[in-house]
Amino acid sequence: MNTEHISINEVGPRDGLQAQSQHLTLTQRQQLVEALLAANLRQIEVGSFVSPKAVPQMAGTDALFAALHAPEGVRLSALVPNMRGYENAVAAGVKTVAVVASATETMNQKNINMSLAQAFEVSRSIIERGHSEGITVQAYLSVAFECPFEGPVEPDLIRAQAQQLAAWGADEIVIADTIGAANPAQVQSLMTPLIAEHGSERLACHFHDTRAMGLANVFAAIQSGVRRFDSALGGLGGCPFAPGAKGNVATEDVVMMCEQMGFSTGVDMPALLRAVALVSEMTGVQQGGRAHYWITNNAA
Ligand code: COA
Ligand code: ZN
């Protein structure tokens, strides 16, 4: 029996809620994170420190951190687009930050109003400063397979960019299929050499399910040796600046597949499904990947 662990980084409270037309209150966002903690998710991206004009759904993430109490061993993180976001996050007590550089020139401009060179420079300075201040830095490579503006992205470019982020000392490099355009064969051919170069502790994958290949891409990445995944409860998610991006692969689907394959995730499925029901109620939109229906109809 294979009892290897798969780590899930739950991004619903950030990637999920930033894409919702219904803006949740801080109390609702807190209740959602607490429901995820109750489901034993050990890594949760709670929000982002971005311009509230750009992403009003994430306003007040500092107050949210102040209200939350992470149990021992739980990593609550936040996305930061620039040094100001980093400083605000650290002032709010955040210990793990996510920096986001996109693989292409245009996506960086649309997302964070920076050139590709500027975006990588921001990643470098936050990684270096984070290290000197005891902050863990996850470095995202967005649109790593395809850009909504520039089309397919060359795997060699991603390998070179990942190498750069690793050389600067990123604690984790996250290969993100931001618009959900990858297929499993592409995932395997990109992730296999990346795992050989950087190891499974330092790499993670972030998939969106736009073309119904999210879970297949998770499987392909597992076959390549990836053991760390982002996912969002109920398949929430999407980037307001990347046209066509649909929800993330659903956490409950990833958990069900991994557990049935003999991996451990540590996630409490009934509690996770309660969190999915809660977020459906809060957003007014029925959420849920496929696992939800199967488990509900087959539970003893
Ligand atoms: N947190 C809060 N506010 C910020 C900020 C931060 N990290 N960085 C800049 N701002 C504010 C500025 O004070 C300014 O406010 P004002 O209009 O009231 O004066 C405004 O945002 C614009 O600042 P500027 O430095 O000119 O930035 P910009 O217009 O070039 O925007 C970003 C850059 C990164 C701040 C903005 O594009 C952004 O927040 N994007 C969000 C990206 C995102 O979350 N994408 C989805 C996840 S990948
Ligand atoms: Zn995403």
XYZ file of C-alpha atoms and ligand atoms in Angstrom:
349
model
C 0.000 0.000 0.000
C 1.337 3.353 -1.023
C 0.961 5.808 1.846
C 2.995 8.626 0.401
C 1.675 12.043 1.298
C 0.226 14.558 -1.130
C 0.177 18.149 0.176
C -2.794 20.271 -0.708
C -2.551 24.056 -0.657
C -6.166 25.266 -0.516
C -6.484 28.444 -2.599
C -10.272 28.875 -2.514
C -10.275 31.854 -0.129
C -7.998 33.747 -2.572
C -8.109 32.383 -6.136
C -11.704 31.271 -5.554
C -13.209 34.356 -4.018
C -11.354 36.864 -6.217
C -13.348 35.497 -9.161
C -16.786 35.721 -7.512
C -19.180 38.486 -8.387
C -20.612 38.184 -4.881
C -18.121 39.889 -2.527
C -18.006 38.130 0.824
C -17.736 40.036 4.066
C -14.678 39.651 6.259
C -16.739 37.575 8.693
C -17.786 35.229 5.899
C -14.198 34.938 4.665
C -13.121 34.118 8.215
C -15.869 31.479 8.559
C -14.744 29.929 5.283
C -11.099 29.671 6.391
C -12.217 28.237 9.728
C -14.329 25.624 7.921
C -11.247 24.671 5.890
C -9.144 24.428 9.048
C -11.854 22.166 10.489
C -11.403 19.954 7.401
C -7.745 19.656 8.409
C -6.345 21.565 5.455
C -2.829 22.455 6.597
C -1.982 25.031 3.943
C -4.484 27.715 3.051
C -4.045 30.805 0.898
C -6.184 33.209 2.861
C -6.167 36.264 0.600
C -4.006 38.788 -1.164
C -2.424 42.149 -0.390
C -3.260 43.850 -3.684
C -4.869 47.084 -4.745
C -8.498 47.041 -3.522
C -9.360 48.891 -6.722
C -7.938 46.023 -8.798
C -9.473 43.210 -6.705
C -12.132 44.517 -4.289
C -12.977 40.957 -3.152
C -9.617 40.827 -1.319
C -9.887 44.126 0.565
C -9.239 43.780 4.282
C -6.982 40.720 4.141
C -4.907 42.296 6.949
C -7.937 42.321 9.262
C -8.689 38.735 8.267
C -5.216 37.610 9.343
C -5.653 39.430 12.638
C -8.885 37.527 13.260
C -7.508 34.087 12.397
C -5.633 31.731 14.683
C -3.671 29.060 12.865
C -3.197 25.822 14.796
C 0.358 24.506 15.197
C 1.812 23.346 11.891
C -0.742 25.151 9.722
C 0.552 27.496 7.028
C -1.666 30.441 6.192
C -0.331 32.346 3.190
C -1.129 35.422 1.128
C -0.439 36.549 -2.410
C 1.625 39.731 -2.751
C 2.073 41.449 -6.143
C 4.759 43.960 -5.136
C 6.999 45.070 -2.259
C 4.222 47.145 -0.768
C 2.028 44.038 -0.621
C 4.915 42.126 0.989
C 5.379 44.798 3.652
C 1.648 44.944 4.397
C 1.511 41.155 4.647
C 4.462 40.929 7.019
C 3.010 43.741 9.146
C -0.199 41.687 9.379
C 1.775 38.699 10.693
C 1.890 36.647 7.482
C 4.746 34.121 7.463
C 4.346 32.700 3.926
C 3.855 34.882 0.862
C 3.218 34.018 -2.777
C 4.792 36.174 -5.493
C 3.427 35.952 -9.011
C 5.416 36.376 -12.179
C 3.831 35.335 -15.456
C 5.804 33.596 -18.178
C 4.860 36.162 -20.819
C 5.264 39.893 -21.247
C 1.566 40.677 -21.855
C 0.199 38.640 -18.947
C 2.471 40.488 -16.496
C 1.219 43.786 -17.851
C -2.454 42.791 -17.641
C -2.177 41.234 -14.190
C 0.181 43.484 -12.268
C 0.963 46.339 -14.694
C 4.636 45.369 -14.912
C 6.892 44.207 -17.698
C 8.184 40.649 -17.537
C 11.588 41.937 -16.437
C 10.024 44.064 -13.687
C 7.848 41.168 -12.486
C 10.875 38.880 -12.151
C 12.817 41.642 -10.429
C 9.967 41.988 -7.903
C 9.988 38.216 -7.344
C 13.751 38.295 -6.799
C 13.654 41.153 -4.313
C 10.774 39.610 -2.324
C 12.472 36.188 -2.253
C 15.710 37.765 -0.981
C 14.047 40.024 1.535
C 11.778 37.201 2.689
C 14.815 35.060 3.397
C 16.514 37.731 5.449
C 13.301 38.233 7.461
C 12.393 34.577 8.022
C 9.473 34.617 5.577
C 8.766 31.634 3.310
C 8.315 32.633 -0.328
C 6.374 30.638 -2.903
C 7.191 31.818 -6.418
C 4.431 31.326 -8.977
C 5.022 30.990 -12.695
C 1.656 31.931 -14.179
C 0.413 30.982 -17.652
C 3.125 28.317 -17.689
C 1.502 26.356 -20.530
C -0.485 28.934 -22.451
C -1.061 32.674 -22.220
C -4.487 34.105 -23.087
C -2.748 36.917 -24.961
C 0.396 35.349 -26.451
C -0.661 31.720 -26.963
C 1.360 28.565 -26.225
C 4.394 28.930 -23.936
C 7.599 27.026 -24.704
C 8.574 24.458 -22.031
C 12.212 25.549 -22.349
C 11.212 29.069 -21.314
C 9.479 27.737 -18.177
C 12.502 25.600 -17.318
C 14.767 28.637 -17.622
C 12.425 30.825 -15.555
C 12.047 28.131 -12.884
C 15.827 27.795 -12.791
C 16.110 31.527 -12.217
C 13.578 31.513 -9.363
C 15.352 28.522 -7.804
C 18.734 30.245 -8.060
C 17.345 33.270 -6.253
C 16.268 30.927 -3.456
C 12.492 30.532 -3.853
C 11.283 28.094 -1.206
C 8.711 26.658 -3.586
C 8.163 27.105 -7.322
C 4.562 26.761 -8.429
C 3.893 25.921 -12.062
C 0.489 27.441 -12.762
C -1.854 26.648 -15.629
C -3.744 29.864 -14.953
C -6.276 29.518 -17.766
C -6.578 25.728 -17.700
C -5.140 25.085 -21.143
C -2.674 22.265 -20.440
C -3.212 18.617 -21.304
C -1.761 15.649 -19.372
C 0.922 14.881 -21.965
C 2.225 18.447 -21.769
C 2.138 18.326 -17.969
C 4.183 15.160 -17.896
C 6.758 16.405 -20.377
C 7.232 19.674 -18.480
C 7.087 18.345 -14.908
C 9.330 15.274 -15.314
C 12.509 17.261 -16.069
C 11.536 19.963 -13.558
C 11.226 17.351 -10.796
C 14.604 15.933 -11.805
C 16.115 19.420 -11.576
C 14.435 20.746 -8.415
C 12.909 17.800 -6.523
C 9.352 17.188 -5.347
C 9.733 19.201 -2.124
C 10.354 22.400 -4.001
C 7.825 22.167 -6.840
C 4.052 22.435 -6.897
C 1.378 22.540 -9.583
C -1.690 24.759 -9.875
C -4.342 23.617 -12.356
C -7.593 25.109 -13.550
C -10.354 22.902 -14.921
C -11.446 25.070 -17.869
C -11.271 22.239 -20.388
C -12.178 19.390 -17.989
C -8.561 18.230 -17.798
C -7.768 19.516 -14.313
C -7.856 16.169 -12.551
C -6.135 14.376 -15.440
C -3.389 16.984 -15.185
C -3.052 16.340 -11.446
C -2.672 12.635 -12.228
C -0.063 13.329 -14.911
C 1.873 15.507 -12.476
C 1.724 12.780 -9.799
C 3.156 10.342 -12.356
C 5.990 12.838 -12.910
C 6.737 12.904 -9.183
C 4.857 16.048 -8.127
C 3.501 15.790 -4.562
C 2.291 19.335 -3.909
C -0.864 20.779 -5.440
C -2.993 23.881 -5.264
C -6.742 23.337 -5.465
C -9.910 25.160 -4.442
C -12.905 23.787 -2.587
C -15.933 23.406 -4.812
C -13.786 24.090 -7.880
C -13.965 27.828 -7.203
C -11.509 30.090 -8.927
C -10.339 32.187 -11.805
C -8.215 35.212 -12.517
C -10.054 38.452 -13.294
C -7.151 39.468 -15.557
C -6.839 36.246 -17.574
C -9.765 35.911 -19.970
C -11.214 32.410 -20.138
C -9.877 31.210 -16.798
C -12.402 28.989 -15.062
C -12.295 27.394 -11.632
C -9.390 25.592 -10.046
C -9.432 21.844 -9.867
C -11.756 21.016 -6.938
C -10.039 20.114 -3.672
C -12.572 17.381 -2.914
C -11.912 15.757 -6.315
C -8.134 15.866 -5.831
C -8.490 14.458 -2.317
C -10.819 11.661 -3.441
C -8.583 10.655 -6.339
C -5.384 10.728 -4.288
C -6.897 8.820 -1.365
C -8.396 6.169 -3.672
C -4.963 5.768 -5.267
C -3.498 5.126 -1.814
C -1.924 8.496 -1.075
C -2.667 10.277 2.174
C -3.810 13.904 2.178
C -4.889 14.264 5.803
C -8.089 16.003 4.682
C -11.360 15.236 6.458
C -13.769 14.753 3.536
C -17.118 15.187 5.367
C -15.816 18.429 6.903
C -14.533 19.579 3.507
C -17.962 18.948 1.957
C -19.493 21.038 4.739
C -17.113 23.854 3.768
C -18.210 23.484 0.119
C -21.875 23.730 1.209
C -21.011 26.813 3.255
C -19.285 28.604 0.388
C -22.159 27.714 -1.971
C -24.544 29.317 0.469
C -22.342 32.401 0.876
C -21.768 32.988 -2.835
C -25.285 31.987 -3.857
C -23.772 29.718 -6.509
C -23.906 25.926 -6.267
C -20.254 24.872 -6.058
C -18.729 21.458 -6.269
C -16.531 19.239 -8.361
C -17.655 15.677 -9.030
C -16.676 13.990 -5.746
C -19.372 15.854 -3.899
C -22.210 14.130 -5.819
C -20.716 10.671 -5.678
C -19.961 10.798 -1.960
C -23.334 12.295 -1.061
C -25.194 9.612 -2.997
C -23.070 6.675 -1.869
C -22.443 7.454 1.788
C -23.611 4.606 4.021
N -1.763 46.836 -1.768
C -2.723 47.785 -1.763
N -2.725 48.839 -2.589
C -1.712 48.954 -3.465
C -0.680 48.011 -3.522
C -0.738 46.910 -2.640
N 0.166 45.929 -2.660
N 0.181 48.395 -4.482
C -0.287 49.524 -5.004
N -1.436 49.870 -4.391
C -2.314 51.017 -4.673
C -1.608 52.351 -4.800
O -1.503 52.989 -3.575
C -2.521 53.097 -5.741
O -3.650 53.530 -5.024
P -4.411 54.894 -5.419
O -4.967 54.681 -6.800
O -5.479 54.996 -4.379
O -3.372 55.945 -5.362
C -3.005 52.009 -6.679
O -2.893 50.779 -5.952
C -2.165 51.920 -7.936
O -0.800 51.889 -7.556
P 0.388 51.710 -8.591
O 1.658 51.598 -7.835
O 0.298 52.777 -9.662
O 0.087 50.316 -9.154
P -0.566 49.875 -10.512
O -1.740 50.677 -10.908
O 0.551 49.727 -11.466
O -1.123 48.430 -10.059
C -0.898 46.443 -8.681
C -0.241 47.404 -9.656
C -0.019 45.227 -8.611
C -1.025 47.112 -7.333
C -2.294 46.076 -9.189
O -2.225 45.758 -10.550
C -2.904 44.922 -8.454
O -3.153 44.971 -7.257
N -3.189 43.810 -9.151
C -3.791 42.656 -8.559
C -3.250 41.442 -9.211
C -3.988 40.220 -8.745
O -4.372 40.059 -7.616
N -4.172 39.288 -9.684
C -4.834 38.065 -9.418
C -3.944 37.056 -8.788
S -2.631 36.461 -9.786
Zn -5.330 30.193 -10.350
